[in-house]
mmCIF file of C-alpha atoms in Angstrom:
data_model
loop_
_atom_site.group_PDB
_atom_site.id
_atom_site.type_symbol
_atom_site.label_atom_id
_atom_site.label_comp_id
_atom_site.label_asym_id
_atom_site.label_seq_id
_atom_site.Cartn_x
_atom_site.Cartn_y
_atom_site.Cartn_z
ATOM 1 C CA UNK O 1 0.000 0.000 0.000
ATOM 2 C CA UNK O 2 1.130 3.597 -0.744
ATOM 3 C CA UNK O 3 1.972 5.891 1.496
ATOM 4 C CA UNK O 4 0.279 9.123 1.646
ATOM 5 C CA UNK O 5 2.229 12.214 -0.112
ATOM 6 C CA UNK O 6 1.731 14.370 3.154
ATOM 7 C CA UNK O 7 3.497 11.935 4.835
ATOM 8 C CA UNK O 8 6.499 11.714 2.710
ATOM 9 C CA UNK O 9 6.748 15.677 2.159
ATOM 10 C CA UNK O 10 6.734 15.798 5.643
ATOM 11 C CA UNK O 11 9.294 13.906 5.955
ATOM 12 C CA UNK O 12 11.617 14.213 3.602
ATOM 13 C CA UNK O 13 11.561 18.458 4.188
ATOM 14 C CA UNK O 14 10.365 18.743 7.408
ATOM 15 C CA UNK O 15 12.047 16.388 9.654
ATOM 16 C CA UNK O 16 15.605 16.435 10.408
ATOM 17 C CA UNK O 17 16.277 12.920 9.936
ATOM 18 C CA UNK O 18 14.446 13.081 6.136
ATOM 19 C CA UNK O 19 16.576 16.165 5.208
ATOM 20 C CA UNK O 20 19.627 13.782 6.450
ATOM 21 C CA UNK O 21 18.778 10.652 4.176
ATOM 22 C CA UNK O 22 17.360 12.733 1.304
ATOM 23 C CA UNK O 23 21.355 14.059 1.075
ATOM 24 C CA UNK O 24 22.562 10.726 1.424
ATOM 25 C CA UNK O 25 20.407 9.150 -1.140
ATOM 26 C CA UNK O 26 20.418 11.454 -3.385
ATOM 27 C CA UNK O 27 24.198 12.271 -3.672
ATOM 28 C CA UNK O 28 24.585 8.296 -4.166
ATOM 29 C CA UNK O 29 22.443 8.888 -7.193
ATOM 30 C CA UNK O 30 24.776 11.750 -8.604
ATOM 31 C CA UNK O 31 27.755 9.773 -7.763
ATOM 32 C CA UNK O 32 25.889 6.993 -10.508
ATOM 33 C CA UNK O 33 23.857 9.454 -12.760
ATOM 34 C CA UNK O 34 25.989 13.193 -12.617
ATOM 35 C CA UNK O 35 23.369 16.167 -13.576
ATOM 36 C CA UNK O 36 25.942 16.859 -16.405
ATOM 37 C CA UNK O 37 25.519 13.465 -18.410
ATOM 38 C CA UNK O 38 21.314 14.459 -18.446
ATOM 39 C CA UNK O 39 21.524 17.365 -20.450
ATOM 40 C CA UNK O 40 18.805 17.276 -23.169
ATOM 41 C CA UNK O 41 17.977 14.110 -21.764
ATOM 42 C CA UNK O 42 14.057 13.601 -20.425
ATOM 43 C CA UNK O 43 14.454 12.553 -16.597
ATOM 44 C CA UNK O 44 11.742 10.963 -14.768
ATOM 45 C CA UNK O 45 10.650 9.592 -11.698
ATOM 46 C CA UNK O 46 8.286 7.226 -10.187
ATOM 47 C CA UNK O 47 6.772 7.278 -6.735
ATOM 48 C CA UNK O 48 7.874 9.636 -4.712
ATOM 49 C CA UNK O 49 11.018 10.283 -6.526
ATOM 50 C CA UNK O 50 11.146 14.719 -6.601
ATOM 51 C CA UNK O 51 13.761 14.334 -3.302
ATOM 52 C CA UNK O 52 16.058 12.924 -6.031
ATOM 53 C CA UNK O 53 15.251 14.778 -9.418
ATOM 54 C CA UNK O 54 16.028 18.314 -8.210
ATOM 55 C CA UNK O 55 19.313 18.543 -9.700
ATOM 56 C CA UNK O 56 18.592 17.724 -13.043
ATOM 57 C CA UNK O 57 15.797 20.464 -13.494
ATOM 58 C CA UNK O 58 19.006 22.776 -14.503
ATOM 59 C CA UNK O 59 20.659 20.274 -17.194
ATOM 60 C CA UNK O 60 17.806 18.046 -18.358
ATOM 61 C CA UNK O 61 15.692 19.018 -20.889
ATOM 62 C CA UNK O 62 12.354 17.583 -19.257
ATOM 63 C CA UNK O 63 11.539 16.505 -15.511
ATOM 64 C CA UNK O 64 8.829 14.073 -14.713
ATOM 65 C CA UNK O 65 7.518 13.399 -11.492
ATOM 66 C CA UNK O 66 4.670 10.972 -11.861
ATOM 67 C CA UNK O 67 2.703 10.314 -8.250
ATOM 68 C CA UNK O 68 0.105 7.142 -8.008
ATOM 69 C CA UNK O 69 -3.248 7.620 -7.172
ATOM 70 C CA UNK O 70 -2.805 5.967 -3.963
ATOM 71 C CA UNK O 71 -0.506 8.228 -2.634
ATOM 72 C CA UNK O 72 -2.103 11.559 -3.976
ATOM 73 C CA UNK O 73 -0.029 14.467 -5.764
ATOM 74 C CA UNK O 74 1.805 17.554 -4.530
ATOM 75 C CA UNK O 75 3.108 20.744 -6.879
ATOM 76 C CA UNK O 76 6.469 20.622 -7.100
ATOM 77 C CA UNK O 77 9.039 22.663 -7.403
ATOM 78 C CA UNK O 78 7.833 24.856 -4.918
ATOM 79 C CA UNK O 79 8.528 28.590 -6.920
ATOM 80 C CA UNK O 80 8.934 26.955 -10.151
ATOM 81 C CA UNK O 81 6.370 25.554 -12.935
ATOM 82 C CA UNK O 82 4.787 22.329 -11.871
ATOM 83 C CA UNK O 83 6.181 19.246 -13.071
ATOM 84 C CA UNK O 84 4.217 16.538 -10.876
ATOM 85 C CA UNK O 85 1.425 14.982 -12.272
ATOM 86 C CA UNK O 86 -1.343 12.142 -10.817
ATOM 87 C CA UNK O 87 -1.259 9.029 -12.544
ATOM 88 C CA UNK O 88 -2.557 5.724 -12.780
ATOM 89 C CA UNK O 89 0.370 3.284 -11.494
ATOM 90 C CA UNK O 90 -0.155 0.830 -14.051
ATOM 91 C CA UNK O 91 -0.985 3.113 -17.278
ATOM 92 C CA UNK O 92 1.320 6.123 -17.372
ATOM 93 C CA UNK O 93 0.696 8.992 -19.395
ATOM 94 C CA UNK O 94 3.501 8.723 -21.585
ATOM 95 C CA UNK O 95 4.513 7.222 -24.819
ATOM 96 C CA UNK O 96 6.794 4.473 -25.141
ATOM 97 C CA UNK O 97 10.324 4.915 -25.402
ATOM 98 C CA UNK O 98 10.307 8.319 -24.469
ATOM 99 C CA UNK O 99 12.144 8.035 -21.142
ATOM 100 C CA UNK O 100 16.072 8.634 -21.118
ATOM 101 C CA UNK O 101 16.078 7.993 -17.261
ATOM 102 C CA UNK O 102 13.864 7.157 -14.572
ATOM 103 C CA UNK O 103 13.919 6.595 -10.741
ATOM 104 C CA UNK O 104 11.792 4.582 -8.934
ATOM 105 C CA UNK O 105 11.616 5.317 -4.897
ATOM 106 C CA UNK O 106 9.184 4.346 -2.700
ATOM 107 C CA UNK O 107 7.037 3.323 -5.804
ATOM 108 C CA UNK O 108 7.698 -0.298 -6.196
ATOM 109 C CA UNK O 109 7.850 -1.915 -2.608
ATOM 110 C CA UNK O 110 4.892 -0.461 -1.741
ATOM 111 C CA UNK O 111 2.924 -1.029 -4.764
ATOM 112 C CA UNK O 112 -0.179 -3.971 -4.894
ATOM 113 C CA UNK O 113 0.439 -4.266 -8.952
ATOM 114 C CA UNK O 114 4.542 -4.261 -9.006
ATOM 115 C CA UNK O 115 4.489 -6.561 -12.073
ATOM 116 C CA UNK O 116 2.340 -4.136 -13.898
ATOM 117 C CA UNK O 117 4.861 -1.450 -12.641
ATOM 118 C CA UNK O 118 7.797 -2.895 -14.007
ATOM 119 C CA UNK O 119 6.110 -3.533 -17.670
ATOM 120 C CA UNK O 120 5.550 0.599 -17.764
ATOM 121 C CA UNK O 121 8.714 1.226 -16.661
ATOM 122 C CA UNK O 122 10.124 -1.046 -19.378
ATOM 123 C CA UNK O 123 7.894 0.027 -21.924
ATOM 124 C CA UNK O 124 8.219 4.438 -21.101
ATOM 125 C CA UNK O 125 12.422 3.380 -21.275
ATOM 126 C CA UNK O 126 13.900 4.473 -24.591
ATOM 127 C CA UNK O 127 16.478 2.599 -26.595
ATOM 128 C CA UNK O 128 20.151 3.108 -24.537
ATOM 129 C CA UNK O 129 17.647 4.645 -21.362
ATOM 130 C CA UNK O 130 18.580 3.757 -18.115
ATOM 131 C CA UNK O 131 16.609 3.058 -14.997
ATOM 132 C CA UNK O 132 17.387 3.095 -10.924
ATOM 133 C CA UNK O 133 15.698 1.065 -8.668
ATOM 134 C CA UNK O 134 15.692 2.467 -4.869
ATOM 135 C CA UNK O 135 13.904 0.266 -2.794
ATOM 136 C CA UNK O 136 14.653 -0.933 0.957
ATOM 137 C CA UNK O 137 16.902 -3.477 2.237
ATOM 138 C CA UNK O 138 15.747 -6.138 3.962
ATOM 139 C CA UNK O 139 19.102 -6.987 5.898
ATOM 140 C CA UNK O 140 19.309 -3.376 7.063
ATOM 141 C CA UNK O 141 17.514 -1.005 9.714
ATOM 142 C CA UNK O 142 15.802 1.314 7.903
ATOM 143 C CA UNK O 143 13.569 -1.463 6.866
ATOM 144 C CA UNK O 144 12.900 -2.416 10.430
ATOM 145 C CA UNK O 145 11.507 0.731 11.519
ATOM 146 C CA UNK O 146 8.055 2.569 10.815
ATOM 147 C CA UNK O 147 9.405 5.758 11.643
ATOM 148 C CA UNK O 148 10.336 6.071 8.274
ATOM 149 C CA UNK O 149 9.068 5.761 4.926
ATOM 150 C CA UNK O 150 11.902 2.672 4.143
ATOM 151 C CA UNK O 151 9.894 0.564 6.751
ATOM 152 C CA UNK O 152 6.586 0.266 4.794
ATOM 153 C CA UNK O 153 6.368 -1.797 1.738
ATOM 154 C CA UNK O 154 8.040 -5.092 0.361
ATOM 155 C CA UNK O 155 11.951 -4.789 1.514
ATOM 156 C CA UNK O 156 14.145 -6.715 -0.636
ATOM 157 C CA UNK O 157 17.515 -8.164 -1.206
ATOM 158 C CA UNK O 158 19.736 -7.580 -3.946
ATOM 159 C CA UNK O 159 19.452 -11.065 -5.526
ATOM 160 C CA UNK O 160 15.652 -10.985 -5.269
ATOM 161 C CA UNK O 161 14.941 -7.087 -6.841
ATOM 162 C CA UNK O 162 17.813 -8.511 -9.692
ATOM 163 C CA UNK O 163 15.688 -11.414 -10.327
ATOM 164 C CA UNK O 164 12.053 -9.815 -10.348
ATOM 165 C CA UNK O 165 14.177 -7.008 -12.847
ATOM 166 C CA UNK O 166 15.530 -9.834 -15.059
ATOM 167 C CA UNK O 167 11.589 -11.188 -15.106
ATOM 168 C CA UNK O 168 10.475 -8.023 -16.507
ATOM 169 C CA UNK O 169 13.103 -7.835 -19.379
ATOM 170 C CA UNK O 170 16.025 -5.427 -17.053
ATOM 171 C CA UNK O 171 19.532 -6.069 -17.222
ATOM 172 C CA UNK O 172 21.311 -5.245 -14.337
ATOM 173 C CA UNK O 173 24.211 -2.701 -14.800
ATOM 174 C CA UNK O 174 25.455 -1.918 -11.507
ATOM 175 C CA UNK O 175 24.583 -2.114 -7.408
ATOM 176 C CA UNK O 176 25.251 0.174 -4.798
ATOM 177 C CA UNK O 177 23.439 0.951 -1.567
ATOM 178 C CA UNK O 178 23.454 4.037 1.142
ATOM 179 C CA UNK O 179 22.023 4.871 4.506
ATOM 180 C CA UNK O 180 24.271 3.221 6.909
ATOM 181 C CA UNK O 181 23.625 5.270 9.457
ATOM 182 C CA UNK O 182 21.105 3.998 12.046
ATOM 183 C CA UNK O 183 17.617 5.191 11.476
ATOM 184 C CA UNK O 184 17.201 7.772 14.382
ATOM 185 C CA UNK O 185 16.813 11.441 15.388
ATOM 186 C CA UNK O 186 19.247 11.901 17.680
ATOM 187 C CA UNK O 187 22.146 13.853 17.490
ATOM 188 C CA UNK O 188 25.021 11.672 17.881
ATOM 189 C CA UNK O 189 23.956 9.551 14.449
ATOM 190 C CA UNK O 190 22.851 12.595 12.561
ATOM 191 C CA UNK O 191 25.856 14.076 13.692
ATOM 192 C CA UNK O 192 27.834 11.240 12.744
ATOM 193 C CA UNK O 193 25.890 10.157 9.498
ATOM 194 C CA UNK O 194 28.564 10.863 7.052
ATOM 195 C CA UNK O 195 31.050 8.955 8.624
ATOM 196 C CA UNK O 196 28.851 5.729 8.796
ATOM 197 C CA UNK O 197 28.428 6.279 4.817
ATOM 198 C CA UNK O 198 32.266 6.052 4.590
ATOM 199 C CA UNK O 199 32.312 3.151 6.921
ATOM 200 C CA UNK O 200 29.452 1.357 4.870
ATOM 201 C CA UNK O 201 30.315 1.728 1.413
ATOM 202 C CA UNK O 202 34.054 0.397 2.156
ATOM 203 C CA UNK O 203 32.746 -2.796 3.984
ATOM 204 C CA UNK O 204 29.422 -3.133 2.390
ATOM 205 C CA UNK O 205 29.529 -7.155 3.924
ATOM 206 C CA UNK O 206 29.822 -6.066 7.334
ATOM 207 C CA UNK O 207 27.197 -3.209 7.350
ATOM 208 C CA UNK O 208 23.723 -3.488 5.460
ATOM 209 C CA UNK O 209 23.066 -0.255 4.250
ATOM 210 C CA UNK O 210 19.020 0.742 4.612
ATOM 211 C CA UNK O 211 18.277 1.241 0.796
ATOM 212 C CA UNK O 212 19.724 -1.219 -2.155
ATOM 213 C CA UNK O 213 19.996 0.498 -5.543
ATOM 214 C CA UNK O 214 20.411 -1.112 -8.854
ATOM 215 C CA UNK O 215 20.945 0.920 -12.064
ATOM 216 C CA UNK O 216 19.171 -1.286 -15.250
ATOM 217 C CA UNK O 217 18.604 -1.124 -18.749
ATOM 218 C CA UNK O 218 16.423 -2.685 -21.269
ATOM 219 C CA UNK O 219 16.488 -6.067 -23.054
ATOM 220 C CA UNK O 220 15.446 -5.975 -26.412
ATOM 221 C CA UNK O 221 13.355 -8.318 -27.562
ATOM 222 C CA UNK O 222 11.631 -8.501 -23.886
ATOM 223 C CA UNK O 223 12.148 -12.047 -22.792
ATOM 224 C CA UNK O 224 8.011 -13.790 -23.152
ATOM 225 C CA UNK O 225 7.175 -14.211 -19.283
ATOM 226 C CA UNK O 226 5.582 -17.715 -18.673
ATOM 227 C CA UNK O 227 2.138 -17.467 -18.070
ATOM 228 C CA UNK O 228 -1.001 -16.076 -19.233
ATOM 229 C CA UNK O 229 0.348 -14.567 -22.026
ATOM 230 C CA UNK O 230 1.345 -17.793 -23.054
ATOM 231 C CA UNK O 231 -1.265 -19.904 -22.196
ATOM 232 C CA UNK O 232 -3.892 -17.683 -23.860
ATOM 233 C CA UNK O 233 -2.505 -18.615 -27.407
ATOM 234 C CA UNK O 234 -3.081 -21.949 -26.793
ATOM 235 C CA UNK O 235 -6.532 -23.270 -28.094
ATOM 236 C CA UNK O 236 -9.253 -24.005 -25.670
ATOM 237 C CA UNK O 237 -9.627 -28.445 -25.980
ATOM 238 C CA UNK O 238 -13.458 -28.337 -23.705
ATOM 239 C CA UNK O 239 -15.243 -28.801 -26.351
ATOM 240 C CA UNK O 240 -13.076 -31.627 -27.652
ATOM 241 C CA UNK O 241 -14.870 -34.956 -28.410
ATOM 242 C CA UNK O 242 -18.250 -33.184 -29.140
ATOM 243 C CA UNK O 243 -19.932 -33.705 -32.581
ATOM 244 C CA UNK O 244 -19.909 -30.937 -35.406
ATOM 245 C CA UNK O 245 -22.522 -29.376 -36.415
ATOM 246 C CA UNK O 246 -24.163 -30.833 -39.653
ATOM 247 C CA UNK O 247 -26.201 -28.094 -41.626
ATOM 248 C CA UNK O 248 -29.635 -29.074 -42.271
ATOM 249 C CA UNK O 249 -30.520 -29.809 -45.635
ATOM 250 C CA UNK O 250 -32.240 -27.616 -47.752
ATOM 251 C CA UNK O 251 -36.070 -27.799 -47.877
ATOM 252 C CA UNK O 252 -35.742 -30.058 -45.287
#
């Protein structure tokens, strides 16, 4: 289930500990995806992705930020034309192959349809596009805490979002993770946040950092998901056994 959008506005820009792992998060993602290499590029994001997307709005030539339903829709930037929009989760307003990059935080884990999810984000992903998966990590303890929005949803682990990705036609490119400081207000750890990020990201075995990322592209042909979509083409064999018709003769 979604979370609501006043929830995560609050926060990510109202709470000290959001402004903290908004930072964190979000310089991880420059350290993969640089504002420079979006220029003319169309950036997106899915969820509640606008904590991330701020920096391209100077080098990119569009910005996205597409909000489910179930989590409702805020206008953002604040003092700059709107870019959010409410969608449908499973039938974006956009057509395919028009999406250089897209992030997808706090959109998939918490989402009843992610199958459905993943086969937009495929589809809106153009030729060479690239997309990164934030979700959070089950092994870490941002996941075991509801203080935060990383403690709602489906947490994963980096073999099992690789292998739903490689379902839904996603080759993964790289991993990387963040938020390895604990999840709490106080002082100390706030105070003491970037150092745990040094810590974690040189002995990523040792410490389980509270958000796994993993930066995919597309295959192309999509691989044909077993299934439905299979089984469909197959003829229906209930009627097998049963007489054919014999038209009546004429006059008769």
């Amino acid at each position: 289930m979604h979370l609501d959008v006043q929830n995560l506005r609050n926060f990510y820009y109202r709470s000290t500990l959001g402004r903290a792992a908004q930072r964190v998060v979000r310089d991880q993602v420059l350290q993969v995806w640089p504002a420079s290499k979006a220029k003319g590029q169309t950036v997106a994001g899915f969820g509640f992705a606008v904590p991330l997307l701020r920096p391209y709005l100077a080098t990119a030539r569009r910005v996205m930020a597409l909000m489910p339903a179930p989590q409702g829709v805020m206008l953002w930037p604040a003092g700059k034309p709107n870019v959010a929009s409410l969608i449908e989760e499973t039938l974006w307003p956009l057509d395919t192959g028009v999406v250089d990059k897209l992030v997808l935080l706090h959109g998939l884990e918490t989402s009843e349809n992610q199958s459905l999810v993943l086969d937009e984000a495929y589809r809106v992903l153009g030729p060479g596009g690239r997309a990164l998966f934030i979700v959070p990590n089950r092994a870490g303890l941002w996941s075991r805490s509801d203080k935060t929005p990383f403690g709602f949803g489906r947490p994963y682990s980096a073999s099992q979002l690789e292998a739903q990705l490689k379902t839904h036609g996603f080759i993964t490119e790289r991993h990387a993770s963040a938020l390895y400081q604990p999840p709490s207000d106080r002082r100390f750890w706030l105070k003491t946040g970037p150092m745990w990020e040094r810590i974690g990201a040189r002995t990523p075995v040792v410490l389980a950092g509270g958000v796994l990322m993993i930066e995919a592209t597309k295959q192309i042909p999509k691989p044909i998901r077993p299934g439905l979509a299979q089984a469909v083409k197959r003829p229906l064999r209930v009627l097998d056994g049963l007489g054919q018709p014999v038209p009546k003769p004429a006059g008769g």
